mmCIF file of C-alpha atoms in Angstrom:
data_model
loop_
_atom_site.group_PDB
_atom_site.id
_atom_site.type_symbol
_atom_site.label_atom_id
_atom_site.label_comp_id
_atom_site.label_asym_id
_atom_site.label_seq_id
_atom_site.Cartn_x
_atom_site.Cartn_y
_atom_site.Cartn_z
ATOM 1 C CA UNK G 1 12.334 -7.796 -8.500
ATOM 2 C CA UNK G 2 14.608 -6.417 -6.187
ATOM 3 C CA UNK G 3 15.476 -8.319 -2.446
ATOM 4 C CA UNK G 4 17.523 -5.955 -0.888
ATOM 5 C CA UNK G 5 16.639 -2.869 1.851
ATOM 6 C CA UNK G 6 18.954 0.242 1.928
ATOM 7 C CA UNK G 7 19.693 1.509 5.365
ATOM 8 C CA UNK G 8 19.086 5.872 5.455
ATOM 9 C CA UNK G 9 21.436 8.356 6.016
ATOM 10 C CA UNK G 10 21.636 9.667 9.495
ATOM 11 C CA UNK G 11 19.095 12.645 8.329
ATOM 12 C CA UNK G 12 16.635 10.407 7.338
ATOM 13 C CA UNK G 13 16.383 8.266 10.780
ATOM 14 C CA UNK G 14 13.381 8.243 12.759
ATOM 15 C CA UNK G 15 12.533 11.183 14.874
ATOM 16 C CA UNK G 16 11.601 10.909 18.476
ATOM 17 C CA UNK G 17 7.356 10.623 17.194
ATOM 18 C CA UNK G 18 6.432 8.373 14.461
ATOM 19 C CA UNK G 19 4.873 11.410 12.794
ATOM 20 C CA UNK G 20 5.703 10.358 9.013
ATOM 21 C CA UNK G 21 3.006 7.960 9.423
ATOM 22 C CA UNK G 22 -0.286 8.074 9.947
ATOM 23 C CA UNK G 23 -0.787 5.245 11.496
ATOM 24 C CA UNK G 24 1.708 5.662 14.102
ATOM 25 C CA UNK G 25 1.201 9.187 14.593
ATOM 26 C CA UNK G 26 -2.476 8.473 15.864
ATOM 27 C CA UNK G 27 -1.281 6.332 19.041
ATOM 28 C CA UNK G 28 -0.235 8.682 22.073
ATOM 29 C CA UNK G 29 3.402 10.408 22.501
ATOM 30 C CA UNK G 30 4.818 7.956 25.207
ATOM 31 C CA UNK G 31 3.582 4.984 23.091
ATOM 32 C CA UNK G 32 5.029 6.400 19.698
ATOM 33 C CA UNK G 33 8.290 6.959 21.828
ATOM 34 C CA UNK G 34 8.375 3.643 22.807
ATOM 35 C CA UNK G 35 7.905 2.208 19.653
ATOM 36 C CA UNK G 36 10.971 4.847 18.047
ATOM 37 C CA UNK G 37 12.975 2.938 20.087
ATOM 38 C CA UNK G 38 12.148 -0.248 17.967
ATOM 39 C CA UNK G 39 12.344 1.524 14.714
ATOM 40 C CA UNK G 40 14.719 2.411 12.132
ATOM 41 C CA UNK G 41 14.141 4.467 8.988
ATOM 42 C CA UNK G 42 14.799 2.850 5.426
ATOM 43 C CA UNK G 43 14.864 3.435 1.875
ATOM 44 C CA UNK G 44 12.993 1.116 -0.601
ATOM 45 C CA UNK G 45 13.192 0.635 -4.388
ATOM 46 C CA UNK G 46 10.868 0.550 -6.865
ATOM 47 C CA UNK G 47 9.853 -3.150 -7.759
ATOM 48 C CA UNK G 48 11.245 -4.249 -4.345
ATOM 49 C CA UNK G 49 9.699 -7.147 -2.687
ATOM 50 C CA UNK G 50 8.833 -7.121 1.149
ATOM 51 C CA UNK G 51 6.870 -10.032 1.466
ATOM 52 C CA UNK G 52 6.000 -13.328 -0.387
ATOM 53 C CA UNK G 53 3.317 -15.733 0.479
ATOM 54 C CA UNK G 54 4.560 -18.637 2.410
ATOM 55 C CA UNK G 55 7.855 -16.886 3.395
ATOM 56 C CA UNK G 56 8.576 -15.574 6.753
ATOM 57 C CA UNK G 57 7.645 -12.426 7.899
ATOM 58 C CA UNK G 58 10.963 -10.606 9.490
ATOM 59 C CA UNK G 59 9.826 -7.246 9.485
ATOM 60 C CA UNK G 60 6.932 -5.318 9.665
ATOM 61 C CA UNK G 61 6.596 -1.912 7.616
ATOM 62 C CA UNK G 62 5.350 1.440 8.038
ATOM 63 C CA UNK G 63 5.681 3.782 5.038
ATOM 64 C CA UNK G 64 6.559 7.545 5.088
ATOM 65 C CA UNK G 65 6.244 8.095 1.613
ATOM 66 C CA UNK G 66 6.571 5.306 -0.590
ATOM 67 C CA UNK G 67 3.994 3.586 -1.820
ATOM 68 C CA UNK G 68 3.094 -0.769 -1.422
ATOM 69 C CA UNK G 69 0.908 -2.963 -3.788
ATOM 70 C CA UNK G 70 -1.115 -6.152 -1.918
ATOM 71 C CA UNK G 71 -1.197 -8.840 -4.429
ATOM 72 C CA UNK G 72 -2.879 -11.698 -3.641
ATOM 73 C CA UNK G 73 -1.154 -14.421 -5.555
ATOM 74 C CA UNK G 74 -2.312 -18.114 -7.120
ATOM 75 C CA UNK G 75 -0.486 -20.664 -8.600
ATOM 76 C CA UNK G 76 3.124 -18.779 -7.957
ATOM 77 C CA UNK G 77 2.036 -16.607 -11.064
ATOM 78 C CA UNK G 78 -1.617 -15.492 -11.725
ATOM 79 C CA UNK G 79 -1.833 -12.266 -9.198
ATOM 80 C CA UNK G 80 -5.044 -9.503 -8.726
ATOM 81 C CA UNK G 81 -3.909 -6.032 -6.373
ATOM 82 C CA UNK G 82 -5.538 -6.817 -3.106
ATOM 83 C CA UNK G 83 -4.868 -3.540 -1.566
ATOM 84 C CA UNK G 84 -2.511 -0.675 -1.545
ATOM 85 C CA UNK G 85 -0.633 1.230 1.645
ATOM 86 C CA UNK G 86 0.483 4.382 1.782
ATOM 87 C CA UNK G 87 1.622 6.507 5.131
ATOM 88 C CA UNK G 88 -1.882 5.951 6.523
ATOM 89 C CA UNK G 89 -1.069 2.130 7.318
ATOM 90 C CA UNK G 90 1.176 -0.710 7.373
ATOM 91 C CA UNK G 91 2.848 -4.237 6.542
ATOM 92 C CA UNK G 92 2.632 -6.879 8.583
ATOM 93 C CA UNK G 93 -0.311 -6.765 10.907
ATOM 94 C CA UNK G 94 -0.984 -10.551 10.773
ATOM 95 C CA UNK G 95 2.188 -11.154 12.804
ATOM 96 C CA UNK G 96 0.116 -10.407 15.928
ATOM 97 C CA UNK G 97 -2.066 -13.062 15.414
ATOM 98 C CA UNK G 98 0.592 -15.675 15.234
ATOM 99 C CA UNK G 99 0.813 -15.299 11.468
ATOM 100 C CA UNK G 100 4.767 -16.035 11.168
ATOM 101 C CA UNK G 101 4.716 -16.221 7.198
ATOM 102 C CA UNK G 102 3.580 -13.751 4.819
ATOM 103 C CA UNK G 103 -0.075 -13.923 3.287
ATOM 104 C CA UNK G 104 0.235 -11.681 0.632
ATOM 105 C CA UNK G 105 3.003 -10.677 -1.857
ATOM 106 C CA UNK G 106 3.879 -7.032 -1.344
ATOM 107 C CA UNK G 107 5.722 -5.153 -4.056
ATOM 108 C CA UNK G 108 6.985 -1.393 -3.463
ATOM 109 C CA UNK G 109 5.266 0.446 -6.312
ATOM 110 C CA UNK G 110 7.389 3.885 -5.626
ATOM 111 C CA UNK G 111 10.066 4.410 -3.897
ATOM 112 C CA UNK G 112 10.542 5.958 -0.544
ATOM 113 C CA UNK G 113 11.211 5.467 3.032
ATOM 114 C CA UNK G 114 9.590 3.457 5.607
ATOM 115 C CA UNK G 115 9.790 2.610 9.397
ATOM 116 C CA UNK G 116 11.490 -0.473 9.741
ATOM 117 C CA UNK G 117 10.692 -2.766 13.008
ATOM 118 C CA UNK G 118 11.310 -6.649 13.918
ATOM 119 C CA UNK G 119 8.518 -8.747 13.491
ATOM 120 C CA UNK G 120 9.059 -9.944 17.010
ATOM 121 C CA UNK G 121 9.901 -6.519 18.796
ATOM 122 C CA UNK G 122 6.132 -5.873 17.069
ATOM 123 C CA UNK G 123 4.397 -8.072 18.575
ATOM 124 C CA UNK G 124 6.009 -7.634 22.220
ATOM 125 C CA UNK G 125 4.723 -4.366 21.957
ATOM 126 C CA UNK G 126 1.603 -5.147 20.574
ATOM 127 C CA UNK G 127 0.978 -7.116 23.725
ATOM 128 C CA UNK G 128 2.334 -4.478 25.902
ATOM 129 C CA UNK G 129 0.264 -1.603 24.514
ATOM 130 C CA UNK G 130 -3.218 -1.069 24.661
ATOM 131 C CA UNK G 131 -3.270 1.815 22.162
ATOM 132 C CA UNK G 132 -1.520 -0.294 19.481
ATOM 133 C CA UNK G 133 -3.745 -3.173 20.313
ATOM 134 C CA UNK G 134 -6.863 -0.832 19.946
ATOM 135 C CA UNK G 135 -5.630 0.727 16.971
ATOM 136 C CA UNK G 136 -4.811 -2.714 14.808
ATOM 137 C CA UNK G 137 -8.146 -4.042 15.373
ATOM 138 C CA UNK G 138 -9.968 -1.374 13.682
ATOM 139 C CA UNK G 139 -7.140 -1.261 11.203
ATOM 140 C CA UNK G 140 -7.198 -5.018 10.594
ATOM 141 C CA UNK G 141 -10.767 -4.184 10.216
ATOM 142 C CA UNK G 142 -10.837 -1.760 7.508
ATOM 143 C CA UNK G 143 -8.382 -3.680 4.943
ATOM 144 C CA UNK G 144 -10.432 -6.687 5.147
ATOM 145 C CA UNK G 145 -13.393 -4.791 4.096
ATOM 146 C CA UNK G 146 -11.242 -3.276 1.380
ATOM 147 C CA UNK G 147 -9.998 -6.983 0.514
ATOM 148 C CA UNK G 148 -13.588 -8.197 0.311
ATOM 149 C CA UNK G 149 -14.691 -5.112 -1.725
ATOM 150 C CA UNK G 150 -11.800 -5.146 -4.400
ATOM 151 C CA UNK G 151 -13.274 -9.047 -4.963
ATOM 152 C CA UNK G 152 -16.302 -7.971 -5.614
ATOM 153 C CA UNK G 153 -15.236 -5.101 -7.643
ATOM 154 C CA UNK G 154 -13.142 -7.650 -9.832
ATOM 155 C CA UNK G 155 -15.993 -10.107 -10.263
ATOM 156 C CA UNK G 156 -18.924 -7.547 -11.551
ATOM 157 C CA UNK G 157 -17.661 -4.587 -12.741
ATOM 158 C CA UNK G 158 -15.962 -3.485 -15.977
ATOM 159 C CA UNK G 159 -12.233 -3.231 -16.430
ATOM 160 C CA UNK G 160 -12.317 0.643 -17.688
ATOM 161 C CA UNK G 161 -13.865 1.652 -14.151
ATOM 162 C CA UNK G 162 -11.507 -0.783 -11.702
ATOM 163 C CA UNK G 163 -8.628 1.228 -13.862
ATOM 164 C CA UNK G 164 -10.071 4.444 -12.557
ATOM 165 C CA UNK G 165 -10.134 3.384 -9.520
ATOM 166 C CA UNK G 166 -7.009 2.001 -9.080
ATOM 167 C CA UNK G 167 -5.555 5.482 -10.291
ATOM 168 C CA UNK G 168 -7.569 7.577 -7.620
ATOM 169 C CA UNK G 169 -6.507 5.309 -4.645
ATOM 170 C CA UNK G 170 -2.925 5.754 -6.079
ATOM 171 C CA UNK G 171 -3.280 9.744 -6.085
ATOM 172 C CA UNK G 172 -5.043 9.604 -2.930
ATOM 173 C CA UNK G 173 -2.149 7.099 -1.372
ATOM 174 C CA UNK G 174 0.686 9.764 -3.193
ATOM 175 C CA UNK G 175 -0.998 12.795 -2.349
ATOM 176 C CA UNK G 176 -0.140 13.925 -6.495
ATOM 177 C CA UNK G 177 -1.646 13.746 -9.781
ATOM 178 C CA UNK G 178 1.563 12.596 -11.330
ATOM 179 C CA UNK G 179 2.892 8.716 -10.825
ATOM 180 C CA UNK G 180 4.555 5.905 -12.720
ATOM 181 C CA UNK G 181 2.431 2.565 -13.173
ATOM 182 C CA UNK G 182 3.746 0.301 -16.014
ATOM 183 C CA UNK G 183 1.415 -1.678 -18.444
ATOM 184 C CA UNK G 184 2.474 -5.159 -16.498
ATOM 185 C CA UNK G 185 2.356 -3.578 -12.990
ATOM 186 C CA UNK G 186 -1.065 -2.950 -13.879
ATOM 187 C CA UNK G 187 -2.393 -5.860 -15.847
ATOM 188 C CA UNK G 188 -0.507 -7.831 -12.728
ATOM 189 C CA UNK G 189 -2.836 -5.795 -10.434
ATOM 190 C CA UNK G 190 -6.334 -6.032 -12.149
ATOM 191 C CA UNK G 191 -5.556 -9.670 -12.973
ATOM 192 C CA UNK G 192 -6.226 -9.243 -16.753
ATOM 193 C CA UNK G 193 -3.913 -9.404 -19.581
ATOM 194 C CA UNK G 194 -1.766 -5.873 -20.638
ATOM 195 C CA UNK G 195 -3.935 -5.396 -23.916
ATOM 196 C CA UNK G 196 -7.020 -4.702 -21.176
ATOM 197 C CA UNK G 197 -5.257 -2.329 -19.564
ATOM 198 C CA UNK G 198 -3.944 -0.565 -23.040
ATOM 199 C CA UNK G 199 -7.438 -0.498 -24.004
ATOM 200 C CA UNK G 200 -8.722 0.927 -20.112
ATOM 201 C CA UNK G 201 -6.109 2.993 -20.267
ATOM 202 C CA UNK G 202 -6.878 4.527 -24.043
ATOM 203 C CA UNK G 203 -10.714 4.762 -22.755
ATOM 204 C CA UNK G 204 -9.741 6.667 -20.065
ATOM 205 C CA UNK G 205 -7.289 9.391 -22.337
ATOM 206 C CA UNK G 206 -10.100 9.800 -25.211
ATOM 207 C CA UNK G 207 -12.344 11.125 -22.874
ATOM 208 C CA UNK G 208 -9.110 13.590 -21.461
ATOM 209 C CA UNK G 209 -9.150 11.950 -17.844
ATOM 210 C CA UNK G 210 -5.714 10.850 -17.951
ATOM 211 C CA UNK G 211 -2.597 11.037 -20.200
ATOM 212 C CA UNK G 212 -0.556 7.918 -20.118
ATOM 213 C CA UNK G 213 2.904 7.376 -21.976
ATOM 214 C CA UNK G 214 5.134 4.736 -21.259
ATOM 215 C CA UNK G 215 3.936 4.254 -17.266
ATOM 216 C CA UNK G 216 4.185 8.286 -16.448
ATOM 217 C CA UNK G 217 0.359 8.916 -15.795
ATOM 218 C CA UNK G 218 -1.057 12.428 -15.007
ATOM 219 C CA UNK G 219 -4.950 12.971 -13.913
ATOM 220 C CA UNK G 220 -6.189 15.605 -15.626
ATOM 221 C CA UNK G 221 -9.468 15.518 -14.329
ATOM 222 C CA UNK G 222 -10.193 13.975 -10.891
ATOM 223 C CA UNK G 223 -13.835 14.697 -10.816
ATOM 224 C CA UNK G 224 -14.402 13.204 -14.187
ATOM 225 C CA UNK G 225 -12.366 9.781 -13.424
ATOM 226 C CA UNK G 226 -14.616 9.199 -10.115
ATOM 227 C CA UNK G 227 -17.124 9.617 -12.622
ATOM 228 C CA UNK G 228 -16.235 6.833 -14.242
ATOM 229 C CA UNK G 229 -14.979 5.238 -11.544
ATOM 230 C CA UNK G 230 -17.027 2.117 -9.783
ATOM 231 C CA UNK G 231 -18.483 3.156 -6.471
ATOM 232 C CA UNK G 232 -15.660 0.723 -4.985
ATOM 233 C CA UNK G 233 -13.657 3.730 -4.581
ATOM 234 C CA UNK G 234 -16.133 5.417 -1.834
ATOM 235 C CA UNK G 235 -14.491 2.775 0.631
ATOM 236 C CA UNK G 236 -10.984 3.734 -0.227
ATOM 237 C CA UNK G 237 -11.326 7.809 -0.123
ATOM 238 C CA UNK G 238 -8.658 9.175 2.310
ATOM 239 C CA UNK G 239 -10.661 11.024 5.155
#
C-alpha cells in the first residue's frame, strides 16, 4: 500500500469555508474560517494508507472527494470494513478523546483530495469551539451505531446482501453509479475469502443489478440492489 501524501497545486488549496465537506461546511462561517487557517488541501492515492492500528495518529482527515475504507483489523491480517467516509465526515475523531494512536486501519479506496489538519491543532480547536465540540458528539455518535450495525450485519445475514450493501453506501459515498472495487479490496472488507465475493458478485449480475469486470462496477439498477440489499443499509442512506 502506498505511505506517502501529495501536497495540491495552488488551485486546489483550501478556500476561505470548508465547503468541500460536509462535515465542515455544517459548523458556522467564523468557525470554518478558523479552522481554514489549520488546514491544507491534499491529494491521496488509491490503496494509500492513513492510519494503522497502534500507530500514531498525526493527522486528522476530511475528504472532498475521495473516498476511505474503516477496517477493523485482527491478528495484523484477518480484516472486516468497519465503515466508509466520504465528504460527509472524517478521520480521526478519537484524537479528542486522548486517543493518540490509530484504532482502525484506514485505506483510501479512490482517489481524491482531502483537508489535511494536525492532530494537535485539532484538538486545540476542538476545545476552543463549541460548534465543533457539538458537532463530533453526534458524529462520534452515528459511526458507532454504524460500527455496531455492520457487526451485526456480518454475523446474521448472507454474503450476497452485505455485497449489495456495500455497493449502495459506495454510490451513495461517490455520488455515481460507476466505481472501481477489486475482488481482494472486497473479500478484505466483508471478511470472507475472494471466491465469496466472485460468487456475490455473479448473484448480483444474473439478476442484471450490477456488471462487474475486473473491479470497474456499474449499478444498473439501484432500486433492485436495495432490494436485495439487508435492511443494514437504511442506517447508512445519505439524507
Amino acid at each position: 500500500m502506498h505511505t506517502t501524501t501529495s501536497t495540491s497545486t495552488d488551485a486546489d488549496r483550501v478556500q476561505p469555508r470548508l465547503a468541500n465537506n460536509r462535515l465542515l461546511a455544517s459548523l458556522p462561517d467564523d468557525d470554518q474560517l478558523q479552522l481554514a487557517e489549520r488546514c491544507e488541501t491534499v491529494r491521496v492515492e488509491n490503496g494509500q494508507l492513513l492510519s494503522e492500528p497502534g500507530k500514531e495518529m498525526r493527522y486528522v482527515y476530511f475528504p472532498i472527494d475521495c473516498l476511505i475504507s474503516l477496517l477493523g483489523v485482527a491478528e495484523g491480517r484477518m480484516t472486516l470494513e468497519v465503515g466508509s467516509l466520504g465528504r460527509e465526515g472524517m478521520l480521526g475523531a478519537s484524537v479528542v478523546l486522548g486517543h493518540e494512536q490509530a484504532q482502525v486501519r484506514a485505506v483510501v479506496q479512490r482517489s481524491g483530495r482531502v483537508y489535511r489538519m494536525a492532530a494537535g491543532d485539532f484538538v486545540t480547536e476542538f476545545h476552543r469551539m463549541e460548534s465543533l465540540q457539538r458537532l463530533l458528539h453526534r458524529y462520534t455518535d452515528t459511526m458507532l451505531a454504524q460500527a455496531i450495525q455492520i457487526a451485526v450485519c456480518s454475523r446474521f445475514h448472507v454474503l450476497e446482501a452485505r455485497l449489495a450493501r456495500s455497493l449502495l453506501i459506495t454510490r451513495d459515498r461517490l455520488q455515481s453509479d460507476k466505481f472501481h472495487l477489486t475482488h481482494e479490496f472486497l473479500a478484505h472488507a466483508l471478511g470472507v475469502r475472494r471466491v465469496g465475493v466472485t460468487k456475490a458478485a455473479s448473484a448480483l449480475q444474473q439478476q442484471k443489478l450490477i456488471t462487474y469486470s475486473r473491479g470497474n462496477i456499474e449499478i444498473l439498477d439501484a432500486a433492485g440492489l436495495e432490494s436485495v440489499s439487508c435492511h443494514c443499509y437504511d442506517l447508512f442512506k445519505e439524507k
